[in-house]
CSV table of C-alpha atoms in Angstrom, one decimal:
chain,number,residue,atom,x,y,z
A,11,MET,CA,-51.0,-24.1,-66.7
A,12,ASN,CA,-48.3,-21.3,-67.5
A,13,PRO,CA,-45.8,-21.6,-70.0
A,14,PRO,CA,-42.9,-24.1,-68.8
A,15,HIS,CA,-40.3,-22.3,-67.0
A,16,LEU,CA,-36.0,-21.9,-67.3
A,17,ARG,CA,-36.0,-21.3,-63.1
A,18,VAL,CA,-35.6,-23.3,-60.1
A,19,LEU,CA,-37.3,-21.7,-57.5
A,20,ILE,CA,-35.5,-20.0,-55.2
A,21,PRO,CA,-34.9,-15.8,-53.9
A,22,MET,CA,-31.7,-14.5,-54.3
A,23,ILE,CA,-31.0,-10.6,-54.2
A,24,VAL,CA,-28.8,-9.7,-57.1
A,25,ALA,CA,-28.7,-6.1,-57.5
A,26,ALA,CA,-30.0,-3.0,-55.3
A,27,ALA,CA,-33.5,-2.3,-56.8
A,28,LEU,CA,-34.2,0.4,-54.7
A,29,VAL,CA,-31.0,2.5,-53.9
A,30,PRO,CA,-28.3,3.0,-56.5
A,31,LEU,CA,-25.0,0.9,-57.3
A,32,ALA,CA,-22.7,2.3,-54.8
A,33,ALA,CA,-25.1,2.6,-51.9
A,34,THR,CA,-25.5,-1.4,-52.5
A,35,GLN,CA,-21.8,-2.1,-52.9
A,36,SER,CA,-21.1,0.0,-50.1
A,37,ASN,CA,-23.6,-1.9,-48.0
A,38,ALA,CA,-23.4,-5.1,-48.9
A,39,ALA,CA,-21.0,-6.4,-46.8
A,40,THR,CA,-22.8,-5.0,-43.0
A,41,GLN,CA,-26.1,-6.2,-43.6
A,42,ASN,CA,-27.1,-5.3,-40.2
A,43,ASN,CA,-27.4,-1.6,-42.0
A,44,ALA,CA,-30.1,-2.9,-44.4
A,45,ALA,CA,-32.7,-2.1,-42.1
A,46,THR,CA,-31.9,1.7,-42.2
A,47,GLN,CA,-31.5,1.9,-46.0
A,48,SER,CA,-34.6,2.1,-48.1
A,49,ASN,CA,-33.8,-2.1,-49.7
A,50,ALA,CA,-31.6,-4.5,-49.0
A,51,ALA,CA,-27.8,-5.0,-50.3
A,52,THR,CA,-28.7,-7.6,-53.0
A,53,GLN,CA,-24.6,-7.9,-54.8
A,54,SER,CA,-21.8,-9.3,-52.4
A,55,ASN,CA,-18.7,-6.9,-52.1
A,56,ALA,CA,-16.7,-9.7,-51.8
A,57,ALA,CA,-16.7,-10.5,-55.6
A,58,THR,CA,-14.6,-7.4,-56.4
A,59,GLU,CA,-12.1,-8.0,-53.6
A,60,ALA,CA,-11.8,-11.1,-54.6
A,61,GLY,CA,-11.4,-10.5,-58.2
A,62,ASN,CA,-14.8,-13.0,-58.6
A,63,PRO,CA,-17.9,-11.9,-60.7
A,64,PRO,CA,-20.5,-10.7,-58.3
A,65,ALA,CA,-23.1,-12.9,-56.2
A,66,ALA,CA,-27.0,-11.7,-56.2
A,67,ASN,CA,-29.6,-13.5,-53.6
A,68,TYR,CA,-33.0,-14.7,-54.8
A,69,GLU,CA,-35.0,-11.9,-53.0
A,70,GLY,CA,-37.9,-10.4,-54.7
A,71,ASP,CA,-36.7,-6.7,-55.5
A,72,THR,CA,-33.6,-8.4,-57.1
A,73,VAL,CA,-32.3,-7.8,-60.8
A,74,PRO,CA,-30.1,-10.0,-62.6
A,75,THR,CA,-27.2,-8.2,-64.0
A,76,PRO,CA,-27.5,-8.1,-67.7
A,77,SER,CA,-25.1,-11.3,-69.7
A,78,GLY,CA,-24.5,-12.2,-72.8
A,79,THR,CA,-24.9,-15.6,-71.7
A,80,SER,CA,-28.4,-15.0,-70.2
A,81,PRO,CA,-31.2,-17.3,-70.9
A,82,HIS,CA,-33.9,-16.4,-73.0
A,83,ALA,CA,-36.9,-13.8,-71.5
A,84,THR,CA,-39.7,-16.4,-70.9
A,85,PHE,CA,-38.0,-19.4,-68.6
A,86,TYR,CA,-38.5,-23.0,-69.2
A,87,GLY,CA,-37.5,-26.1,-67.4
A,88,GLY,CA,-40.0,-25.8,-64.5
A,89,GLN,CA,-43.4,-26.9,-63.8
A,90,ASP,CA,-46.4,-25.2,-62.1
A,91,ALA,CA,-47.3,-26.3,-58.8
A,92,THR,CA,-50.0,-26.6,-56.2
A,93,VAL,CA,-50.3,-25.9,-52.4
A,94,ASP,CA,-51.3,-29.4,-52.2
A,95,GLU,CA,-48.0,-31.0,-53.5
A,96,PHE,CA,-45.7,-29.4,-50.8
A,97,PRO,CA,-48.4,-27.9,-47.7
A,98,ALA,CA,-45.9,-26.1,-46.1
A,99,ILE,CA,-44.8,-23.9,-48.7
A,100,ILE,CA,-45.5,-20.4,-47.6
A,101,ALA,CA,-45.1,-16.8,-49.7
A,102,GLY,CA,-43.3,-13.7,-47.2
A,103,VAL,CA,-44.6,-10.5,-48.7
A,104,ARG,CA,-43.8,-6.8,-47.3
A,105,VAL,CA,-45.0,-3.4,-48.1
A,106,GLY,CA,-42.7,-1.5,-50.3
A,107,GLY,CA,-42.0,-4.9,-52.2
A,108,SER,CA,-41.7,-4.1,-55.9
A,109,ARG,CA,-43.6,-7.7,-57.3
A,110,PRO,CA,-47.3,-8.1,-57.1
A,111,GLN,CA,-48.9,-8.2,-53.8
A,112,GLY,CA,-45.3,-7.0,-52.4
A,113,GLN,CA,-43.9,-10.8,-52.7
A,114,THR,CA,-40.5,-10.6,-51.3
A,115,CYS,CA,-39.0,-14.5,-50.3
A,116,THR,CA,-40.7,-18.0,-49.9
A,117,GLY,CA,-40.6,-19.8,-46.5
A,118,SER,CA,-41.8,-23.2,-45.1
A,119,VAL,CA,-44.0,-23.5,-42.3
A,120,ILE,CA,-42.1,-25.6,-39.5
A,121,ALA,CA,-44.6,-25.6,-36.7
A,122,PRO,CA,-47.6,-23.4,-36.1
A,123,ARG,CA,-46.0,-20.2,-35.9
A,124,LYS,CA,-42.8,-21.2,-37.0
A,125,ILE,CA,-41.0,-20.5,-40.6
A,126,VAL,CA,-38.1,-21.4,-42.0
A,127,ILE,CA,-36.3,-18.9,-44.5
A,128,ALA,CA,-33.0,-17.1,-45.7
A,129,ALA,CA,-31.6,-14.9,-43.1
A,130,HIS,CA,-30.9,-12.2,-45.9
A,131,CYS,CA,-34.7,-12.3,-46.2
A,132,ALA,CA,-34.8,-10.2,-43.1
A,133,ASP,CA,-33.2,-7.0,-44.5
A,134,ALA,CA,-35.2,-6.3,-47.2
A,135,SER,CA,-37.3,-2.6,-45.7
A,136,GLY,CA,-41.0,-2.8,-44.9
A,137,ASP,CA,-43.1,-4.4,-42.6
A,138,LYS,CA,-43.1,-8.2,-43.4
A,139,SER,CA,-46.1,-10.9,-43.7
A,140,PHE,CA,-46.8,-14.2,-44.9
A,141,VAL,CA,-50.0,-15.7,-46.9
A,142,TYR,CA,-50.6,-18.9,-46.9
A,143,GLY,CA,-52.8,-21.6,-49.0
A,144,LEU,CA,-52.5,-19.7,-52.5
A,145,ASP,CA,-51.5,-21.4,-55.7
A,146,ASP,CA,-51.5,-18.1,-57.1
A,147,LEU,CA,-51.0,-14.6,-54.6
A,148,ASN,CA,-52.9,-12.7,-57.1
A,149,SER,CA,-56.0,-14.8,-56.0
A,150,PRO,CA,-58.7,-13.6,-54.0
A,151,GLY,CA,-58.3,-15.7,-50.0
A,152,GLY,CA,-55.3,-17.1,-48.6
A,153,PHE,CA,-54.6,-16.8,-44.6
A,154,LYS,CA,-52.5,-13.8,-43.9
A,155,THR,CA,-50.3,-13.3,-40.5
A,156,ARG,CA,-47.4,-10.7,-39.5
A,157,VAL,CA,-44.0,-10.8,-38.4
A,158,VAL,CA,-43.0,-11.0,-34.7
A,159,GLU,CA,-39.4,-12.2,-34.8
A,160,TYR,CA,-37.0,-12.6,-37.5
A,161,LYS,CA,-34.0,-14.8,-35.9
A,162,LYS,CA,-31.3,-14.8,-37.9
A,163,HIS,CA,-28.3,-18.1,-37.6
A,164,PRO,CA,-25.7,-15.8,-34.8
A,165,ARG,CA,-23.4,-17.1,-37.4
A,166,TYR,CA,-24.7,-15.1,-40.5
A,167,VAL,CA,-22.9,-12.1,-42.1
A,168,ASN,CA,-24.2,-11.9,-45.7
A,169,PHE,CA,-25.7,-14.5,-48.0
A,170,ASP,CA,-22.7,-15.5,-50.0
A,171,GLN,CA,-20.7,-16.4,-46.5
A,172,GLY,CA,-22.8,-19.0,-45.0
A,173,TYR,CA,-25.4,-19.7,-42.5
A,174,ASP,CA,-27.9,-17.8,-44.7
A,175,VAL,CA,-31.0,-19.4,-42.4
A,176,ALA,CA,-33.6,-17.7,-40.1
A,177,VAL,CA,-36.7,-19.2,-38.2
A,178,VAL,CA,-39.6,-16.5,-38.4
A,179,THR,CA,-42.1,-16.3,-36.0
A,180,VAL,CA,-45.3,-14.9,-36.8
A,181,ALA,CA,-48.7,-13.9,-34.5
A,182,ASP,CA,-51.3,-16.7,-35.8
A,183,ASP,CA,-51.3,-20.6,-35.7
A,184,ILE,CA,-50.8,-21.4,-39.1
A,185,PRO,CA,-53.6,-23.5,-40.9
A,186,VAL,CA,-51.1,-26.1,-42.6
A,187,ARG,CA,-53.1,-27.9,-44.8
A,188,GLY,CA,-53.7,-31.7,-43.4
A,189,GLY,CA,-51.0,-31.0,-40.2
A,190,ARG,CA,-48.4,-31.7,-43.0
A,191,PHE,CA,-45.5,-29.1,-41.9
A,192,ALA,CA,-42.3,-29.1,-43.1
A,193,GLN,CA,-40.1,-31.7,-42.1
A,194,VAL,CA,-36.2,-30.0,-42.0
A,195,ALA,CA,-33.1,-32.1,-42.3
A,196,ALA,CA,-30.4,-31.9,-39.4
A,197,SER,CA,-26.9,-33.5,-39.2
A,198,ALA,CA,-28.2,-36.6,-38.8
A,199,ASP,CA,-29.4,-36.3,-42.2
A,200,ALA,CA,-25.5,-36.0,-43.6
A,201,GLY,CA,-25.5,-37.1,-47.3
A,202,LEU,CA,-29.1,-36.5,-48.6
A,203,GLU,CA,-27.3,-33.7,-49.9
A,204,ALA,CA,-24.3,-35.5,-51.6
A,205,PRO,CA,-23.4,-34.9,-55.6
A,206,GLY,CA,-26.0,-37.0,-58.0
A,207,ARG,CA,-28.7,-36.8,-55.7
A,208,THR,CA,-31.5,-34.4,-57.1
A,209,GLY,CA,-33.9,-32.4,-55.1
A,210,VAL,CA,-37.5,-30.1,-56.3
A,211,GLY,CA,-37.5,-26.8,-55.3
A,212,PHE,CA,-40.6,-24.3,-54.6
A,213,GLY,CA,-40.8,-20.7,-54.7
A,214,TYR,CA,-43.2,-17.4,-55.9
A,215,GLY,CA,-40.3,-16.0,-57.3
A,216,LYS,CA,-40.0,-14.3,-60.8
A,217,LYS,CA,-40.3,-16.6,-64.1
A,218,ASP,CA,-38.7,-13.6,-66.1
A,219,PHE,CA,-35.8,-11.4,-65.4
A,220,ASN,CA,-37.3,-8.3,-66.1
A,221,ASP,CA,-40.7,-9.2,-64.2
A,222,ASP,CA,-42.7,-8.8,-67.1
A,223,LEU,CA,-45.1,-11.8,-66.3
A,224,ARG,CA,-45.6,-10.2,-62.7
A,225,ASP,CA,-46.3,-14.1,-62.0
A,226,VAL,CA,-47.0,-14.9,-58.3
A,227,THR,CA,-47.9,-18.4,-59.2
A,228,LEU,CA,-46.0,-21.4,-57.3
A,229,ASP,CA,-43.6,-23.1,-59.2
A,230,LYS,CA,-41.1,-25.9,-58.7
A,231,ALA,CA,-38.1,-27.4,-60.6
A,232,THR,CA,-36.0,-30.9,-60.5
A,233,LEU,CA,-32.6,-30.1,-59.9
A,234,PRO,CA,-29.3,-32.2,-60.0
A,235,ILE,CA,-27.2,-32.0,-57.0
A,236,VAL,CA,-23.5,-31.2,-58.1
A,237,ASP,CA,-19.9,-31.1,-56.3
A,238,GLY,CA,-20.1,-27.2,-55.4
A,239,ALA,CA,-16.3,-27.8,-54.9
A,240,ARG,CA,-15.4,-28.0,-57.9
A,241,GLN,CA,-18.3,-26.8,-60.0
A,242,CYS,CA,-19.8,-23.8,-58.1
A,243,THR,CA,-16.6,-21.8,-57.7
A,244,GLY,CA,-15.4,-18.2,-58.6
A,245,VAL,CA,-18.5,-16.4,-57.6
A,246,GLY,CA,-18.7,-14.4,-54.7
A,247,ALA,CA,-16.8,-15.0,-52.0
A,248,GLY,CA,-16.9,-18.9,-53.0
A,249,PHE,CA,-19.0,-22.1,-52.2
A,250,ASP,CA,-18.4,-23.4,-48.8
A,251,PRO,CA,-19.4,-27.5,-49.0
A,252,ARG,CA,-19.7,-26.9,-45.3
A,253,THR,CA,-23.0,-24.3,-45.8
A,254,MET,CA,-23.7,-24.4,-48.8
A,255,ILE,CA,-25.4,-27.2,-51.3
A,256,CYS,CA,-25.0,-26.0,-54.7
A,257,ALA,CA,-27.7,-27.5,-57.6
A,258,GLY,CA,-28.7,-27.1,-60.9
A,259,TYR,CA,-27.0,-26.2,-64.3
A,260,ALA,CA,-23.7,-24.3,-64.9
A,261,ASP,CA,-25.6,-22.3,-68.1
A,262,GLY,CA,-28.4,-21.9,-65.7
A,263,HIS,CA,-31.1,-23.1,-68.4
A,264,VAL,CA,-33.1,-24.4,-65.1
A,265,THR,CA,-33.0,-22.0,-63.0
A,266,ILE,CA,-34.5,-20.3,-59.5
A,267,LEU,CA,-35.3,-16.2,-59.5
A,268,PRO,CA,-35.5,-13.6,-57.2
A,269,GLY,CA,-38.4,-14.0,-55.2
A,270,ASP,CA,-37.5,-17.8,-54.2
A,271,SER,CA,-35.1,-16.7,-51.5
A,272,GLY,CA,-35.6,-19.0,-48.9
A,273,GLY,CA,-37.5,-21.4,-50.7
A,274,PRO,CA,-37.1,-25.3,-50.3
A,275,LEU,CA,-35.2,-27.5,-51.8
A,276,VAL,CA,-36.5,-31.2,-50.8
A,277,VAL,CA,-35.2,-34.4,-50.8
A,278,ASN,CA,-36.5,-37.6,-49.1
A,279,GLY,CA,-39.3,-35.2,-48.0
A,280,LYS,CA,-37.0,-33.8,-45.8
A,281,ILE,CA,-36.1,-30.1,-46.5
A,282,ILE,CA,-32.4,-30.2,-46.7
A,283,GLY,CA,-31.1,-26.4,-48.8
A,284,LEU,CA,-33.1,-23.3,-48.4
A,285,ALA,CA,-32.5,-20.7,-52.0
A,286,SER,CA,-29.5,-18.3,-50.9
A,287,TRP,CA,-27.6,-17.3,-53.8
A,288,SER,CA,-26.0,-17.4,-57.9
A,289,ARG,CA,-24.0,-15.5,-59.9
A,290,SER,CA,-26.0,-11.9,-60.4
A,291,ASP,CA,-26.7,-12.8,-63.6
A,292,PHE,CA,-28.7,-16.0,-63.1
A,293,SER,CA,-27.3,-18.0,-65.9
A,294,TRP,CA,-25.4,-20.0,-63.6
A,295,TYR,CA,-25.9,-23.2,-60.6
A,296,SER,CA,-28.2,-22.5,-57.5
A,297,VAL,CA,-26.7,-22.3,-54.3
A,298,TYR,CA,-28.5,-23.0,-51.2
A,299,SER,CA,-28.1,-23.0,-47.4
A,300,ARG,CA,-26.8,-26.8,-46.5
A,301,LEU,CA,-29.3,-27.5,-43.6
A,302,THR,CA,-27.6,-31.6,-43.2
A,303,ASN,CA,-25.8,-30.4,-40.5
A,304,ASP,CA,-25.2,-27.7,-37.2
A,305,MET,CA,-27.6,-25.1,-39.6
A,306,GLY,CA,-30.1,-27.8,-39.4
A,307,ASP,CA,-29.7,-28.9,-35.5
A,308,TRP,CA,-30.2,-24.9,-35.1
A,309,VAL,CA,-33.1,-25.3,-36.9
A,310,LYS,CA,-34.9,-27.5,-34.6
A,311,GLU,CA,-33.2,-25.8,-31.5
A,312,GLN,CA,-35.8,-23.1,-32.7
A,313,ILE,CA,-38.3,-25.3,-32.7
A,314,GLY,CA,-38.6,-26.2,-29.6
A,315,GLY,CA,-41.1,-28.0,-28.2
A,316,ASP,CA,-43.5,-26.4,-30.7
A,317,GLU,CA,-42.4,-29.1,-33.2
A,318,PRO,CA,-45.0,-31.4,-33.9
A,319,GLN,CA,-44.3,-34.9,-33.3
A,320,PRO,CA,-46.0,-38.0,-35.0
A,321,GLY,CA,-49.2,-38.9,-33.3
A,322,ASP,CA,-52.5,-41.0,-34.3
A,323,PHE,CA,-53.8,-40.8,-37.5
A,324,GLY,CA,-56.3,-42.4,-39.1
A,325,VAL,CA,-58.3,-43.2,-42.5
A,326,SER,CA,-61.3,-42.8,-43.9
A,327,VAL,CA,-63.4,-43.7,-47.0
A,328,THR,CA,-65.7,-41.6,-48.8
A,329,PRO,CA,-68.6,-42.8,-49.8
A,330,SER,CA,-68.1,-45.7,-47.4
A,331,THR,CA,-71.2,-47.8,-49.5
A,332,LEU,CA,-70.8,-48.7,-53.3
A,333,THR,CA,-72.6,-51.0,-55.4
A,334,VAL,CA,-70.9,-52.2,-58.7
A,335,ASP,CA,-72.3,-54.7,-61.0
A,336,ALA,CA,-70.5,-57.8,-61.6
A,337,GLY,CA,-67.9,-57.3,-64.6
A,338,LYS,CA,-67.8,-53.7,-63.9
A,339,TYR,CA,-65.4,-51.4,-61.3
A,340,ILE,CA,-66.5,-48.8,-58.7
A,341,SER,CA,-64.3,-45.6,-56.9
A,342,THR,CA,-64.0,-44.3,-53.9
A,343,THR,CA,-61.9,-42.0,-51.8
A,344,VAL,CA,-59.4,-42.7,-48.8
A,345,THR,CA,-58.5,-39.9,-46.4
A,346,SER,CA,-55.8,-40.0,-44.3
A,347,THR,CA,-55.7,-38.0,-41.0
A,348,THR,CA,-53.1,-37.4,-38.5
A,349,SER,CA,-52.9,-35.1,-34.7
A,350,GLY,CA,-49.5,-34.8,-35.1
A,351,ALA,CA,-46.4,-34.8,-37.8
A,352,PRO,CA,-47.2,-36.0,-40.9
A,353,GLU,CA,-45.6,-39.4,-42.0
A,354,ASP,CA,-46.1,-42.0,-44.8
A,355,ILE,CA,-48.5,-45.0,-44.8
A,356,ARG,CA,-49.1,-47.8,-47.1
A,357,LEU,CA,-52.8,-48.6,-48.2
A,358,THR,CA,-53.8,-52.5,-48.3
A,359,VAL,CA,-57.6,-54.1,-48.1
A,360,SER,CA,-59.1,-57.1,-47.0
A,361,GLY,CA,-62.4,-58.8,-47.3
A,362,LEU,CA,-62.9,-58.8,-51.4
A,363,PRO,CA,-65.1,-61.0,-52.7
A,364,SER,CA,-63.6,-63.4,-55.2
A,365,GLY,CA,-62.6,-62.4,-58.5
A,366,ALA,CA,-62.7,-58.6,-57.2
A,367,LYS,CA,-59.6,-56.5,-57.0
A,368,ALA,CA,-58.6,-53.0,-55.2
A,369,VAL,CA,-56.4,-50.7,-57.2
A,370,PHE,CA,-55.0,-47.6,-54.7
A,371,GLN,CA,-53.9,-44.8,-56.5
A,372,PRO,CA,-51.5,-44.2,-54.8
A,373,ASP,CA,-50.6,-46.5,-52.7
A,374,SER,CA,-48.9,-45.3,-50.0
A,375,VAL,CA,-49.6,-41.3,-49.0
A,376,GLN,CA,-48.7,-38.6,-46.6
A,377,THR,CA,-51.1,-38.5,-43.4
A,378,GLY,CA,-53.3,-35.5,-44.7
A,379,GLN,CA,-53.4,-37.2,-48.0
A,380,THR,CA,-55.8,-38.5,-50.3
A,381,ALA,CA,-56.0,-42.0,-52.7
A,382,LYS,CA,-58.1,-43.1,-55.0
A,383,LEU,CA,-59.4,-46.5,-54.7
A,384,THR,CA,-60.9,-48.6,-57.5
A,385,PHE,CA,-62.7,-52.1,-56.7
A,386,ASP,CA,-62.7,-53.7,-60.1
A,387,THR,CA,-64.9,-56.9,-60.2
A,388,THR,CA,-65.2,-59.6,-62.7
A,389,SER,CA,-68.5,-61.6,-64.6
A,390,SER,CA,-68.2,-64.2,-61.6
A,391,THR,CA,-67.2,-62.2,-58.9
A,392,PRO,CA,-70.1,-63.7,-56.9
A,393,SER,CA,-73.3,-61.1,-56.0
A,394,GLY,CA,-74.1,-60.2,-52.3
A,395,THR,CA,-72.4,-57.5,-50.0
A,396,TYR,CA,-69.4,-57.7,-48.5
A,397,LYS,CA,-67.3,-55.5,-45.6
A,398,VAL,CA,-64.4,-55.0,-46.8
A,399,THR,CA,-61.5,-53.4,-44.4
A,400,VAL,CA,-58.7,-50.4,-46.0
A,401,THR,CA,-56.0,-50.6,-43.3
A,402,GLY,CA,-53.1,-47.7,-42.9
A,403,THR,CA,-49.6,-48.7,-42.1
A,404,ASN,CA,-47.0,-46.6,-40.9
A,405,SER,CA,-43.5,-47.4,-40.9
A,406,GLY,CA,-43.4,-48.6,-37.1
A,407,GLY,CA,-46.0,-51.1,-37.7
A,408,LYS,CA,-49.5,-49.0,-36.1
A,409,THR,CA,-52.1,-49.2,-37.9
A,410,ALA,CA,-55.5,-47.4,-39.0
A,411,THR,CA,-58.6,-48.9,-40.1
A,412,ALA,CA,-62.2,-47.8,-42.3
A,413,THR,CA,-64.9,-50.5,-43.7
A,414,VAL,CA,-66.5,-50.7,-46.9
A,415,ASP,CA,-69.9,-51.5,-47.8
A,416,LEU,CA,-68.8,-53.4,-51.4
A,417,ALA,CA,-72.7,-54.3,-53.0
A,418,VAL,CA,-72.2,-57.0,-55.7
A,419,ARG,CA,-74.6,-57.1,-58.2
A,420,GLY,CA,-75.3,-60.2,-60.7
A,421,GLY,CA,-76.2,-59.1,-64.7
A,422,ASP,CA,-74.5,-56.5,-67.4
A,423,GLY,CA,-75.8,-53.6,-65.9
A,424,PRO,CA,-74.5,-49.9,-67.2
A,425,PRO,CA,-71.1,-48.8,-66.0
A,426,PRO,CA,-70.6,-46.5,-63.3
A,427,THR,CA,-70.9,-42.6,-64.1
A,428,GLY,CA,-68.6,-40.5,-62.9
A,429,ASP,CA,-65.9,-42.3,-63.0
A,430,VAL,CA,-62.7,-42.6,-65.3
A,431,LYS,CA,-60.5,-45.7,-65.2
A,432,VAL,CA,-56.9,-45.4,-66.3
A,433,THR,CA,-54.6,-48.6,-66.9
A,434,ALA,CA,-51.0,-48.4,-68.2
A,435,THR,CA,-49.1,-51.0,-69.7
A,436,PRO,CA,-46.3,-51.5,-68.7
A,437,SER,CA,-46.5,-49.4,-65.6
A,438,SER,CA,-43.0,-49.0,-65.5
A,439,GLY,CA,-39.6,-48.4,-67.7
A,440,SER,CA,-35.8,-48.2,-66.8
A,441,VAL,CA,-33.7,-45.5,-69.7
A,442,ARG,CA,-30.4,-44.2,-70.3
A,443,GLN,CA,-30.2,-40.4,-70.7
A,444,GLY,CA,-31.6,-39.3,-74.0
A,445,PHE,CA,-33.4,-41.9,-74.7
A,446,PHE,CA,-36.9,-43.3,-74.6
A,447,ALA,CA,-39.5,-45.1,-72.9
A,448,GLN,CA,-43.0,-46.6,-74.0
A,449,THR,CA,-46.3,-47.3,-73.2
A,450,THR,CA,-49.8,-48.0,-73.6
A,451,VAL,CA,-52.9,-46.3,-71.7
A,452,THR,CA,-56.0,-47.3,-72.1
A,453,ALA,CA,-59.4,-45.5,-70.5
A,454,SER,CA,-62.8,-45.5,-70.4
A,455,GLY,CA,-65.4,-44.3,-68.1
A,456,GLY,CA,-67.4,-41.1,-67.5
A,457,SER,CA,-69.2,-40.4,-71.4
A,458,GLY,CA,-67.5,-39.1,-74.7
A,459,SER,CA,-64.3,-39.0,-75.1
A,460,ILE,CA,-61.5,-39.2,-73.2
A,461,ARG,CA,-58.7,-36.8,-73.2
A,462,LEU,CA,-55.2,-37.7,-71.7
A,463,THR,CA,-52.4,-35.6,-70.1
A,464,ALA,CA,-49.5,-36.2,-68.6
A,465,SER,CA,-47.6,-34.6,-65.4
A,466,GLY,CA,-44.3,-35.1,-63.0
A,467,LEU,CA,-42.3,-35.7,-65.9
A,468,PRO,CA,-38.6,-34.6,-65.0
A,469,SER,CA,-36.5,-31.7,-66.0
A,470,GLY,CA,-36.0,-32.4,-69.7
A,471,ALA,CA,-38.5,-35.0,-70.2
A,472,ARG,CA,-41.5,-35.3,-72.6
A,473,ALA,CA,-45.0,-37.4,-73.0
A,474,MET,CA,-45.9,-37.7,-76.0
A,475,PHE,CA,-49.7,-39.5,-76.6
A,476,THR,CA,-50.4,-40.7,-79.6
A,477,PRO,CA,-53.6,-39.8,-80.4
A,478,THR,CA,-54.0,-37.6,-77.0
A,479,THR,CA,-58.0,-38.2,-77.1
A,480,ILE,CA,-59.4,-41.8,-77.5
A,481,GLY,CA,-62.6,-43.2,-77.2
A,482,GLN,CA,-64.3,-45.2,-74.3
A,483,GLY,CA,-62.1,-48.0,-74.1
A,484,GLY,CA,-59.5,-46.9,-76.7
A,485,SER,CA,-56.1,-46.8,-76.2
A,486,SER,CA,-53.1,-44.2,-76.7
A,487,HIS,CA,-49.4,-45.2,-77.3
A,488,VAL,CA,-47.1,-43.1,-74.8
A,489,LEU,CA,-43.7,-42.6,-75.8
A,490,ILE,CA,-41.8,-40.5,-73.0
A,491,THR,CA,-38.8,-38.8,-74.0
A,492,THR,CA,-35.8,-37.9,-71.8
A,493,GLY,CA,-33.0,-35.4,-72.7
A,494,PHE,CA,-29.6,-36.1,-72.2
A,495,ARG,CA,-29.2,-33.6,-68.9
A,496,THR,CA,-32.2,-35.1,-67.5
A,497,PRO,CA,-31.0,-36.1,-64.3
A,498,PRO,CA,-30.7,-39.4,-63.0
A,499,GLY,CA,-33.6,-40.9,-60.7
A,500,THR,CA,-36.8,-42.4,-60.1
A,501,TYR,CA,-39.8,-40.6,-61.4
A,502,ARG,CA,-44.1,-41.3,-60.6
A,503,ILE,CA,-45.5,-39.9,-64.1
A,504,THR,CA,-49.1,-39.0,-63.4
A,505,ILE,CA,-51.5,-39.9,-66.5
A,506,LYS,CA,-54.5,-38.5,-66.4
A,507,GLY,CA,-57.5,-39.1,-68.4
A,508,THR,CA,-60.4,-37.0,-68.4
A,509,SER,CA,-63.8,-37.2,-70.0
A,510,ALA,CA,-65.9,-34.8,-71.9
A,511,ASP,CA,-68.0,-34.3,-68.8
A,512,GLY,CA,-65.5,-33.5,-66.8
A,513,GLU,CA,-65.0,-36.5,-65.0
A,514,THR,CA,-61.2,-37.8,-64.1
A,515,GLY,CA,-58.9,-40.8,-63.1
A,516,VAL,CA,-55.3,-41.6,-62.8
A,517,THR,CA,-52.3,-44.0,-63.4
A,518,THR,CA,-48.8,-44.3,-62.7
A,519,PHE,CA,-46.1,-45.0,-65.0
A,520,THR,CA,-42.2,-45.2,-62.6
A,521,LEU,CA,-40.0,-43.9,-64.6
A,522,THR,CA,-36.0,-44.6,-64.2
A,523,VAL,CA,-33.6,-42.7,-66.1
A,524,THR,CA,-30.0,-44.0,-65.6
A,525,ARG,CA,-26.8,-42.3,-66.9
């Protein structure tokens, strides 16, 4: 795990990194000339003309302007992320980029050979390509493909003047995990960007102003959406709610940084915005290109017939033959698959023996994802072999099934190995900002002591376990604290138990934060 970060993943260009300031200022207003420069202009002349502080984008070579109000050199407020959390995420790299591996921007795969990204990412010099499948770009492997075409929105002029969106065509089909291509919002989704909502941003960008850490891992952060027309004014060419979304905080204590340009802001599973720009010291709000309008409609037009459509989906269970002693429990893995675009499915079971119950973790997944299924029996569960049916149901009522042969043996045999069961009581709580929720976690399984951790906490929240390590069948009191600036919303916090021999299990605590 990286230390917590103070960034909200969005690539923006702050000041020209490879050309003199005067050169960047003269070129900023005419971005089409950027290809002939050693680097793209990263600050906007509109600020000078309007008497406003300059704006800057999140392209990887952008260098934040020093400010007396700038945050600490090491950021906090963000979290480590993985490609599995948002499988459409992809890193933009270029020859000559100053960051490790030439990392420059962040995009999202929307079709086998199409990527949505910020238009200003096209202006950075050097041959461009994309790398898919890595949580850390310094790790070996990944899938790399070159850029064939960068198509900017026809009304794009400069990053702080709106329409900062482009669709990239690449040379090869990108092997998006589980076929889970990103879903792009459009005008039909207007309202998802409304102030008061929260979004999650992703990006591979910097973790500190000077890039001293040289960190190119994937990060995420939860950002509140604010009223940009009132709160995001007086910078660059100004904020335009018709083409922009303002998110984050006035002091930038959680903010995205250069390298995050084009990174998605996700609400309800859809990309509603792309990381675009901020004030040049990045101690301010994060501005995203808005897609819940004609800009999103334009992106969908570029996908055309390549846009993945919902197709047949299925479920499978591995292993599908299980044996458990009465009064004990055993787990297996349910995998969902699809031949088209990803969609949400709800998981249920039928055919359980008397006294047994089934618990999914989680009970709803997107196709391409997995869920843990635990069968919990009682001492009175009759011995025998039972054919249990696992059913996945989509929003349209269509179903897919798989079967599990569950054998129950009488007696008090040893507990199953390689399996940790975790429960939280209560499993949900509601608190106001600045207050705390409590639950008790119990865990057993595997061998040796069990270490407890939590993930998925909102910004400003912490989980404190007392104790953090428990014995078999032991319990821990968990205090979940929130900050006065923790964004209101409902969060699924994952509590994980890891036994001394490395086996794991999880449960979910649902935290609702109100004003």
